Structures are given as structure tokens and as C-alpha cells.
């Protein structure tokens, strides 16, 4: 996958626990865990907005495009 999710990194940098973010954003801890692992096919913009608001970041801070090796 060429899109990498950096949510775990941002949580660590900001000292935020996954369960606290899940509660604030309004998603289950299980879904947040899947998102952190990059095991989701998509994310609602509303959820992305809530995460960015809570972590004071931009969508580009959470998601990175990396080319797969040939």
C-alpha cells in the first residue's frame, strides 16, 4: 500500500492515548486500532476532521504517500 497512516506516531508525539482519542472522536477503539495499523480501505472526512481537530494537525500529518518499491 502506498498510503501510510502515521496516527500512532502523532499519538506518541502528543502523549494522547488511543482510548481517549477514540472517545473524543466518537469511534470505537477497535476501529481506531485498525486505522492506526493502516488496515482500513477508507476514512470518513468527518472522522478525519475530528482527529485533526483533537490532535491539532493537518490531514497530511496523518497520511503519507510512499511509493512501493518496484
PDB file of N, CA, C and O in Angstrom, chain B, residues numbered from 101:
ATOM      1  N   UNK B 101       0.842  -1.182   0.000  1.00  0.00           N
ATOM      2  CA  UNK B 101       0.000   0.000   0.000  1.00  0.00           C
ATOM      3  C   UNK B 101       0.881   1.237   0.000  1.00  0.00           C
ATOM      4  O   UNK B 101       1.858   1.299   0.746  1.00  0.00           O
ATOM      5  N   UNK B 102       0.559   2.197  -0.804  1.00  0.00           N
ATOM      6  CA  UNK B 102       1.369   3.390  -0.937  1.00  0.00           C
ATOM      7  C   UNK B 102       0.984   4.489   0.058  1.00  0.00           C
ATOM      8  O   UNK B 102       1.765   5.414   0.281  1.00  0.00           O
ATOM      9  N   UNK B 103      -0.201   4.401   0.657  1.00  0.00           N
ATOM     10  CA  UNK B 103      -0.609   5.391   1.643  1.00  0.00           C
ATOM     11  C   UNK B 103      -0.294   4.840   3.025  1.00  0.00           C
ATOM     12  O   UNK B 103      -0.780   3.770   3.393  1.00  0.00           O
ATOM     13  N   UNK B 104       0.504   5.554   3.783  1.00  0.00           N
ATOM     14  CA  UNK B 104       0.889   5.145   5.132  1.00  0.00           C
ATOM     15  C   UNK B 104       0.166   6.021   6.150  1.00  0.00           C
ATOM     16  O   UNK B 104       0.105   7.242   6.003  1.00  0.00           O
ATOM     17  N   UNK B 105      -0.373   5.393   7.168  1.00  0.00           N
ATOM     18  CA  UNK B 105      -1.072   6.105   8.234  1.00  0.00           C
ATOM     19  C   UNK B 105      -0.088   6.328   9.379  1.00  0.00           C
ATOM     20  O   UNK B 105       0.519   5.384   9.884  1.00  0.00           O
ATOM     21  N   UNK B 106       0.060   7.574   9.777  1.00  0.00           N
ATOM     22  CA  UNK B 106       1.021   7.945  10.821  1.00  0.00           C
ATOM     23  C   UNK B 106       0.335   8.301  12.148  1.00  0.00           C
ATOM     24  O   UNK B 106       0.885   9.045  12.960  1.00  0.00           O
ATOM     25  N   UNK B 107      -0.851   7.768  12.351  1.00  0.00           N
ATOM     26  CA  UNK B 107      -1.616   8.109  13.548  1.00  0.00           C
ATOM     27  C   UNK B 107      -0.891   7.697  14.824  1.00  0.00           C
ATOM     28  O   UNK B 107      -0.871   8.460  15.790  1.00  0.00           O
ATOM     29  N   UNK B 108      -0.303   6.519  14.849  1.00  0.00           N
ATOM     30  CA  UNK B 108       0.413   6.057  16.042  1.00  0.00           C
ATOM     31  C   UNK B 108       1.557   7.007  16.400  1.00  0.00           C
ATOM     32  O   UNK B 108       1.809   7.276  17.574  1.00  0.00           O
ATOM     33  N   UNK B 109       2.238   7.507  15.382  1.00  0.00           N
ATOM     34  CA  UNK B 109       3.343   8.444  15.610  1.00  0.00           C
ATOM     35  C   UNK B 109       2.824   9.734  16.231  1.00  0.00           C
ATOM     36  O   UNK B 109       3.399  10.239  17.195  1.00  0.00           O
ATOM     37  N   UNK B 110       1.741  10.265  15.681  1.00  0.00           N
ATOM     38  CA  UNK B 110       1.185  11.518  16.215  1.00  0.00           C
ATOM     39  C   UNK B 110       0.672  11.341  17.639  1.00  0.00           C
ATOM     40  O   UNK B 110       0.844  12.226  18.477  1.00  0.00           O
ATOM     41  N   UNK B 111       0.046  10.206  17.915  1.00  0.00           N
ATOM     42  CA  UNK B 111      -0.427   9.959  19.275  1.00  0.00           C
ATOM     43  C   UNK B 111       0.754   9.941  20.251  1.00  0.00           C
ATOM     44  O   UNK B 111       0.684  10.524  21.332  1.00  0.00           O
ATOM     45  N   UNK B 112       1.820   9.276  19.864  1.00  0.00           N
ATOM     46  CA  UNK B 112       3.002   9.208  20.729  1.00  0.00           C
ATOM     47  C   UNK B 112       3.625  10.588  20.922  1.00  0.00           C
ATOM     48  O   UNK B 112       3.990  10.959  22.038  1.00  0.00           O
ATOM     49  N   UNK B 113       3.746  11.342  19.841  1.00  0.00           N
ATOM     50  CA  UNK B 113       4.346  12.680  19.928  1.00  0.00           C
ATOM     51  C   UNK B 113       3.550  13.602  20.843  1.00  0.00           C
ATOM     52  O   UNK B 113       4.120  14.446  21.536  1.00  0.00           O
ATOM     53  N   UNK B 114       2.241  13.438  20.842  1.00  0.00           N
ATOM     54  CA  UNK B 114       1.383  14.332  21.614  1.00  0.00           C
ATOM     55  C   UNK B 114       0.989  13.751  22.981  1.00  0.00           C
ATOM     56  O   UNK B 114       0.309  14.411  23.767  1.00  0.00           O
ATOM     57  N   UNK B 115       1.415  12.531  23.251  1.00  0.00           N
ATOM     58  CA  UNK B 115       1.101  11.907  24.533  1.00  0.00           C
ATOM     59  C   UNK B 115      -0.379  11.626  24.726  1.00  0.00           C
ATOM     60  O   UNK B 115      -0.888  11.695  25.844  1.00  0.00           O
ATOM     61  N   UNK B 116      -1.070  11.310  23.638  1.00  0.00           N
ATOM     62  CA  UNK B 116      -2.506  11.032  23.686  1.00  0.00           C
ATOM     63  C   UNK B 116      -2.714   9.519  23.621  1.00  0.00           C
ATOM     64  O   UNK B 116      -2.086   8.834  22.813  1.00  0.00           O
ATOM     65  N   UNK B 117      -3.592   9.006  24.472  1.00  0.00           N
ATOM     66  CA  UNK B 117      -3.900   7.581  24.469  1.00  0.00           C
ATOM     67  C   UNK B 117      -4.981   7.287  23.436  1.00  0.00           C
ATOM     68  O   UNK B 117      -5.880   8.096  23.206  1.00  0.00           O
ATOM     69  N   UNK B 118      -4.876   6.126  22.825  1.00  0.00           N
ATOM     70  CA  UNK B 118      -5.835   5.726  21.788  1.00  0.00           C
ATOM     71  C   UNK B 118      -7.266   5.755  22.301  1.00  0.00           C
ATOM     72  O   UNK B 118      -8.171   6.224  21.611  1.00  0.00           O
ATOM     73  N   UNK B 119      -7.467   5.251  23.515  1.00  0.00           N
ATOM     74  CA  UNK B 119      -8.836   5.203  24.035  1.00  0.00           C
ATOM     75  C   UNK B 119      -9.403   6.600  24.242  1.00  0.00           C
ATOM     76  O   UNK B 119     -10.604   6.808  24.065  1.00  0.00           O
ATOM     77  N   UNK B 120      -8.558   7.562  24.615  1.00  0.00           N
ATOM     78  CA  UNK B 120      -9.019   8.941  24.775  1.00  0.00           C
ATOM     79  C   UNK B 120      -9.386   9.551  23.431  1.00  0.00           C
ATOM     80  O   UNK B 120     -10.403  10.234  23.311  1.00  0.00           O
ATOM     81  N   UNK B 121      -8.555   9.304  22.417  1.00  0.00           N
ATOM     82  CA  UNK B 121      -8.852   9.832  21.086  1.00  0.00           C
ATOM     83  C   UNK B 121     -10.128   9.206  20.547  1.00  0.00           C
ATOM     84  O   UNK B 121     -10.969   9.911  19.988  1.00  0.00           O
ATOM     85  N   UNK B 122     -10.289   7.901  20.703  1.00  0.00           N
ATOM     86  CA  UNK B 122     -11.489   7.218  20.216  1.00  0.00           C
ATOM     87  C   UNK B 122     -12.736   7.822  20.853  1.00  0.00           C
ATOM     88  O   UNK B 122     -13.729   8.065  20.169  1.00  0.00           O
ATOM     89  N   UNK B 123     -12.686   8.062  22.146  1.00  0.00           N
ATOM     90  CA  UNK B 123     -13.833   8.658  22.842  1.00  0.00           C
ATOM     91  C   UNK B 123     -14.129  10.060  22.324  1.00  0.00           C
ATOM     92  O   UNK B 123     -15.286  10.402  22.082  1.00  0.00           O
ATOM     93  N   UNK B 124     -13.089  10.873  22.151  1.00  0.00           N
ATOM     94  CA  UNK B 124     -13.267  12.249  21.682  1.00  0.00           C
ATOM     95  C   UNK B 124     -13.787  12.314  20.248  1.00  0.00           C
ATOM     96  O   UNK B 124     -14.581  13.189  19.902  1.00  0.00           O
ATOM     97  N   UNK B 125     -13.329  11.380  19.423  1.00  0.00           N
ATOM     98  CA  UNK B 125     -13.681  11.389  18.000  1.00  0.00           C
ATOM     99  C   UNK B 125     -15.033  10.718  17.762  1.00  0.00           C
ATOM    100  O   UNK B 125     -15.721  11.022  16.787  1.00  0.00           O
ATOM    101  N   UNK B 126     -15.406   9.810  18.651  1.00  0.00           N
ATOM    102  CA  UNK B 126     -16.691   9.140  18.507  1.00  0.00           C
ATOM    103  C   UNK B 126     -16.620   7.868  17.673  1.00  0.00           C
ATOM    104  O   UNK B 126     -17.575   7.519  16.980  1.00  0.00           O
ATOM    105  N   UNK B 127     -15.476   7.168  17.743  1.00  0.00           N
ATOM    106  CA  UNK B 127     -15.355   5.883  17.075  1.00  0.00           C
ATOM    107  C   UNK B 127     -14.906   4.847  18.103  1.00  0.00           C
ATOM    108  O   UNK B 127     -14.434   5.198  19.184  1.00  0.00           O
ATOM    109  N   UNK B 128     -15.054   3.587  17.760  1.00  0.00           N
ATOM    110  CA  UNK B 128     -14.654   2.544  18.698  1.00  0.00           C
ATOM    111  C   UNK B 128     -13.138   2.429  18.745  1.00  0.00           C
ATOM    112  O   UNK B 128     -12.440   2.807  17.804  1.00  0.00           O
ATOM    113  N   UNK B 129     -12.648   1.904  19.851  1.00  0.00           N
ATOM    114  CA  UNK B 129     -11.205   1.676  19.979  1.00  0.00           C
ATOM    115  C   UNK B 129     -10.739   0.667  18.937  1.00  0.00           C
ATOM    116  O   UNK B 129      -9.621   0.760  18.431  1.00  0.00           O
ATOM    117  N   UNK B 130     -11.602  -0.300  18.618  1.00  0.00           N
ATOM    118  CA  UNK B 130     -11.253  -1.307  17.610  1.00  0.00           C
ATOM    119  C   UNK B 130     -11.060  -0.652  16.240  1.00  0.00           C
ATOM    120  O   UNK B 130     -10.103  -0.967  15.533  1.00  0.00           O
ATOM    121  N   UNK B 131     -11.960   0.252  15.864  1.00  0.00           N
ATOM    122  CA  UNK B 131     -11.821   0.934  14.577  1.00  0.00           C
ATOM    123  C   UNK B 131     -10.612   1.855  14.553  1.00  0.00           C
ATOM    124  O   UNK B 131      -9.942   1.978  13.528  1.00  0.00           O
ATOM    125  N   UNK B 132     -10.333   2.500  15.672  1.00  0.00           N
ATOM    126  CA  UNK B 132      -9.149   3.352  15.748  1.00  0.00           C
ATOM    127  C   UNK B 132      -7.890   2.510  15.614  1.00  0.00           C
ATOM    128  O   UNK B 132      -6.936   2.920  14.954  1.00  0.00           O
ATOM    129  N   UNK B 133      -7.883   1.346  16.230  1.00  0.00           N
ATOM    130  CA  UNK B 133      -6.744   0.440  16.128  1.00  0.00           C
ATOM    131  C   UNK B 133      -6.507   0.016  14.682  1.00  0.00           C
ATOM    132  O   UNK B 133      -5.369  -0.004  14.215  1.00  0.00           O
ATOM    133  N   UNK B 134      -7.581  -0.324  13.977  1.00  0.00           N
ATOM    134  CA  UNK B 134      -7.458  -0.695  12.562  1.00  0.00           C
ATOM    135  C   UNK B 134      -6.906   0.466  11.745  1.00  0.00           C
ATOM    136  O   UNK B 134      -6.083   0.264  10.852  1.00  0.00           O
ATOM    137  N   UNK B 135      -7.355   1.676  12.047  1.00  0.00           N
ATOM    138  CA  UNK B 135      -6.863   2.858  11.344  1.00  0.00           C
ATOM    139  C   UNK B 135      -5.377   3.055  11.623  1.00  0.00           C
ATOM    140  O   UNK B 135      -4.609   3.323  10.700  1.00  0.00           O
ATOM    141  N   UNK B 136      -4.962   2.925  12.874  1.00  0.00           N
ATOM    142  CA  UNK B 136      -3.554   3.083  13.243  1.00  0.00           C
ATOM    143  C   UNK B 136      -2.667   2.091  12.496  1.00  0.00           C
ATOM    144  O   UNK B 136      -1.536   2.407  12.129  1.00  0.00           O
ATOM    145  N   UNK B 137      -3.196   0.887  12.275  1.00  0.00           N
ATOM    146  CA  UNK B 137      -2.432  -0.157  11.605  1.00  0.00           C
ATOM    147  C   UNK B 137      -2.486  -0.043  10.079  1.00  0.00           C
ATOM    148  O   UNK B 137      -1.815  -0.797   9.374  1.00  0.00           O
ATOM    149  N   UNK B 138      -3.280   0.893   9.577  1.00  0.00           N
ATOM    150  CA  UNK B 138      -3.403   1.050   8.132  1.00  0.00           C
ATOM    151  C   UNK B 138      -4.217  -0.055   7.489  1.00  0.00           C
ATOM    152  O   UNK B 138      -4.056  -0.335   6.301  1.00  0.00           O
ATOM    153  N   UNK B 139      -5.090  -0.687   8.261  1.00  0.00           N
ATOM    154  CA  UNK B 139      -5.876  -1.810   7.762  1.00  0.00           C
ATOM    155  C   UNK B 139      -7.294  -1.411   7.372  1.00  0.00           C
ATOM    156  O   UNK B 139      -8.208  -2.234   7.422  1.00  0.00           O
ATOM    157  N   UNK B 140      -7.478  -0.165   6.986  1.00  0.00           N
ATOM    158  CA  UNK B 140      -8.790   0.299   6.547  1.00  0.00           C
ATOM    159  C   UNK B 140      -8.714   0.689   5.079  1.00  0.00           C
ATOM    160  O   UNK B 140      -7.653   1.051   4.569  1.00  0.00           O
ATOM    161  N   UNK B 141      -9.846   0.609   4.418  1.00  0.00           N
ATOM    162  CA  UNK B 141      -9.910   0.974   2.998  1.00  0.00           C
ATOM    163  C   UNK B 141     -10.230   2.450   2.812  1.00  0.00           C
ATOM    164  O   UNK B 141     -10.000   3.015   1.743  1.00  0.00           O
ATOM    165  N   UNK B 142     -10.760   3.067   3.857  1.00  0.00           N
ATOM    166  CA  UNK B 142     -11.127   4.476   3.746  1.00  0.00           C
ATOM    167  C   UNK B 142     -11.434   5.055   5.111  1.00  0.00           C
ATOM    168  O   UNK B 142     -11.483   4.341   6.113  1.00  0.00           O
ATOM    169  N   UNK B 143     -11.638   6.356   5.131  1.00  0.00           N
ATOM    170  CA  UNK B 143     -11.982   7.069   6.361  1.00  0.00           C
ATOM    171  C   UNK B 143     -12.936   8.192   5.987  1.00  0.00           C
ATOM    172  O   UNK B 143     -12.747   8.870   4.976  1.00  0.00           O
ATOM    173  N   UNK B 144     -13.942   8.380   6.793  1.00  0.00           N
ATOM    174  CA  UNK B 144     -14.886   9.477   6.543  1.00  0.00           C
ATOM    175  C   UNK B 144     -14.178  10.808   6.805  1.00  0.00           C
ATOM    176  O   UNK B 144     -13.372  10.933   7.727  1.00  0.00           O
ATOM    177  N   UNK B 145     -14.496  11.785   5.979  1.00  0.00           N
ATOM    178  CA  UNK B 145     -13.903  13.105   6.184  1.00  0.00           C
ATOM    179  C   UNK B 145     -14.280  13.661   7.559  1.00  0.00           C
ATOM    180  O   UNK B 145     -13.479  14.352   8.188  1.00  0.00           O
ATOM    181  N   UNK B 146     -15.471  13.368   8.019  1.00  0.00           N
ATOM    182  CA  UNK B 146     -15.905  13.845   9.328  1.00  0.00           C
ATOM    183  C   UNK B 146     -15.009  13.271  10.429  1.00  0.00           C
ATOM    184  O   UNK B 146     -14.632  13.983  11.360  1.00  0.00           O
ATOM    185  N   UNK B 147     -14.675  11.999  10.322  1.00  0.00           N
ATOM    186  CA  UNK B 147     -13.779  11.371  11.300  1.00  0.00           C
ATOM    187  C   UNK B 147     -12.381  11.961  11.204  1.00  0.00           C
ATOM    188  O   UNK B 147     -11.750  12.249  12.221  1.00  0.00           O
ATOM    189  N   UNK B 148     -11.904  12.139   9.987  1.00  0.00           N
ATOM    190  CA  UNK B 148     -10.589  12.735   9.764  1.00  0.00           C
ATOM    191  C   UNK B 148     -10.538  14.142  10.349  1.00  0.00           C
ATOM    192  O   UNK B 148      -9.547  14.527  10.970  1.00  0.00           O
ATOM    193  N   UNK B 149     -11.602  14.902  10.149  1.00  0.00           N
ATOM    194  CA  UNK B 149     -11.671  16.260  10.689  1.00  0.00           C
ATOM    195  C   UNK B 149     -11.615  16.251  12.213  1.00  0.00           C
ATOM    196  O   UNK B 149     -10.919  17.069  12.815  1.00  0.00           O
ATOM    197  N   UNK B 150     -12.340  15.337  12.835  1.00  0.00           N
ATOM    198  CA  UNK B 150     -12.349  15.261  14.299  1.00  0.00           C
ATOM    199  C   UNK B 150     -10.978  14.869  14.847  1.00  0.00           C
ATOM    200  O   UNK B 150     -10.533  15.406  15.861  1.00  0.00           O
ATOM    201  N   UNK B 151     -10.314  13.936  14.176  1.00  0.00           N
ATOM    202  CA  UNK B 151      -8.970  13.536  14.600  1.00  0.00           C
ATOM    203  C   UNK B 151      -8.018  14.726  14.489  1.00  0.00           C
ATOM    204  O   UNK B 151      -7.253  15.008  15.411  1.00  0.00           O
ATOM    205  N   UNK B 152      -8.074  15.413  13.361  1.00  0.00           N
ATOM    206  CA  UNK B 152      -7.196  16.574  13.157  1.00  0.00           C
ATOM    207  C   UNK B 152      -7.470  17.666  14.184  1.00  0.00           C
ATOM    208  O   UNK B 152      -6.543  18.294  14.696  1.00  0.00           O
ATOM    209  N   UNK B 153      -8.735  17.886  14.479  1.00  0.00           N
ATOM    210  CA  UNK B 153      -9.083  18.914  15.464  1.00  0.00           C
ATOM    211  C   UNK B 153      -8.520  18.534  16.837  1.00  0.00           C
ATOM    212  O   UNK B 153      -7.935  19.371  17.523  1.00  0.00           O
ATOM    213  N   UNK B 154      -8.697  17.284  17.228  1.00  0.00           N
ATOM    214  CA  UNK B 154      -8.257  16.851  18.556  1.00  0.00           C
ATOM    215  C   UNK B 154      -6.727  16.821  18.668  1.00  0.00           C
ATOM    216  O   UNK B 154      -6.178  17.155  19.718  1.00  0.00           O
ATOM    217  N   UNK B 155      -6.044  16.427  17.601  1.00  0.00           N
ATOM    218  CA  UNK B 155      -4.579  16.339  17.638  1.00  0.00           C
ATOM    219  C   UNK B 155      -3.903  17.619  17.146  1.00  0.00           C
ATOM    220  O   UNK B 155      -2.675  17.706  17.133  1.00  0.00           O
ATOM    221  N   UNK B 156      -4.698  18.608  16.744  1.00  0.00           N
ATOM    222  CA  UNK B 156      -4.174  19.881  16.236  1.00  0.00           C
ATOM    223  C   UNK B 156      -3.168  19.622  15.113  1.00  0.00           C
ATOM    224  O   UNK B 156      -2.005  20.019  15.192  1.00  0.00           O
ATOM    225  N   UNK B 157      -3.648  18.946  14.067  1.00  0.00           N
ATOM    226  CA  UNK B 157      -2.776  18.609  12.949  1.00  0.00           C
ATOM    227  C   UNK B 157      -3.537  18.757  11.634  1.00  0.00           C
ATOM    228  O   UNK B 157      -4.728  19.070  11.626  1.00  0.00           O
ATOM    229  N   UNK B 158      -2.854  18.533  10.551  1.00  0.00           N
ATOM    230  CA  UNK B 158      -3.427  18.562   9.216  1.00  0.00           C
ATOM    231  C   UNK B 158      -3.554  17.122   8.705  1.00  0.00           C
ATOM    232  O   UNK B 158      -2.818  16.247   9.161  1.00  0.00           O
ATOM    233  N   UNK B 159      -4.473  16.859   7.766  1.00  0.00           N
ATOM    234  CA  UNK B 159      -4.594  15.510   7.210  1.00  0.00           C
ATOM    235  C   UNK B 159      -3.266  14.969   6.682  1.00  0.00           C
ATOM    236  O   UNK B 159      -2.997  13.773   6.795  1.00  0.00           O
ATOM    237  N   UNK B 160      -2.447  15.830   6.114  1.00  0.00           N
ATOM    238  CA  UNK B 160      -1.151  15.410   5.599  1.00  0.00           C
ATOM    239  C   UNK B 160      -0.182  14.960   6.687  1.00  0.00           C
ATOM    240  O   UNK B 160       0.789  14.258   6.404  1.00  0.00           O
ATOM    241  N   UNK B 161      -0.444  15.364   7.936  1.00  0.00           N
ATOM    242  CA  UNK B 161       0.371  14.888   9.051  1.00  0.00           C
ATOM    243  C   UNK B 161       0.026  13.438   9.391  1.00  0.00           C
ATOM    244  O   UNK B 161       0.860  12.697   9.912  1.00  0.00           O
ATOM    245  N   UNK B 162      -1.204  13.046   9.092  1.00  0.00           N
ATOM    246  CA  UNK B 162      -1.685  11.696   9.404  1.00  0.00           C
ATOM    247  C   UNK B 162      -1.424  10.698   8.283  1.00  0.00           C
ATOM    248  O   UNK B 162      -1.176   9.520   8.539  1.00  0.00           O
ATOM    249  N   UNK B 163      -1.479  11.170   7.051  1.00  0.00           N
ATOM    250  CA  UNK B 163      -1.369  10.293   5.891  1.00  0.00           C
ATOM    251  C   UNK B 163      -0.178  10.689   5.029  1.00  0.00           C
ATOM    252  O   UNK B 163       0.044  11.868   4.754  1.00  0.00           O
ATOM    253  N   UNK B 164       0.578   9.688   4.609  1.00  0.00           N
ATOM    254  CA  UNK B 164       1.739   9.932   3.749  1.00  0.00           C
ATOM    255  C   UNK B 164       1.663   9.024   2.535  1.00  0.00           C
ATOM    256  O   UNK B 164       1.255   7.866   2.635  1.00  0.00           O
ATOM    257  N   UNK B 165       2.053   9.552   1.402  1.00  0.00           N
ATOM    258  CA  UNK B 165       2.160   8.745   0.188  1.00  0.00           C
ATOM    259  C   UNK B 165       3.610   8.291   0.057  1.00  0.00           C
ATOM    260  O   UNK B 165       4.531   9.107   0.045  1.00  0.00           O
ATOM    261  N   UNK B 166       3.793   6.987  -0.040  1.00  0.00           N
ATOM    262  CA  UNK B 166       5.125   6.422  -0.251  1.00  0.00           C
ATOM    263  C   UNK B 166       5.027   5.433  -1.390  1.00  0.00           C
ATOM    264  O   UNK B 166       4.180   4.539  -1.378  1.00  0.00           O
ATOM    265  N   UNK B 167       5.879   5.591  -2.355  1.00  0.00           N
ATOM    266  CA  UNK B 167       5.864   4.668  -3.487  1.00  0.00           C
ATOM    267  C   UNK B 167       6.313   3.280  -3.042  1.00  0.00           C
ATOM    268  O   UNK B 167       7.262   3.133  -2.272  1.00  0.00           O
ATOM    269  N   UNK B 168       5.615   2.274  -3.538  1.00  0.00           N
ATOM    270  CA  UNK B 168       6.034   0.897  -3.288  1.00  0.00           C
ATOM    271  C   UNK B 168       7.272   0.613  -4.115  1.00  0.00           C
ATOM    272  O   UNK B 168       7.392   1.096  -5.241  1.00  0.00           O
ATOM    273  N   UNK B 169       8.186  -0.158  -3.573  1.00  0.00           N
ATOM    274  CA  UNK B 169       9.377  -0.489  -4.369  1.00  0.00           C
ATOM    275  C   UNK B 169       8.985  -1.312  -5.588  1.00  0.00           C
ATOM    276  O   UNK B 169       8.031  -2.090  -5.539  1.00  0.00           O
ATOM    277  N   UNK B 170       9.726  -1.139  -6.688  1.00  0.00           N
ATOM    278  CA  UNK B 170       9.376  -1.860  -7.930  1.00  0.00           C
ATOM    279  C   UNK B 170       9.524  -3.365  -7.790  1.00  0.00           C
ATOM    280  O   UNK B 170       9.267  -4.102  -8.742  1.00  0.00           O
TER     281      UNK B 170
END
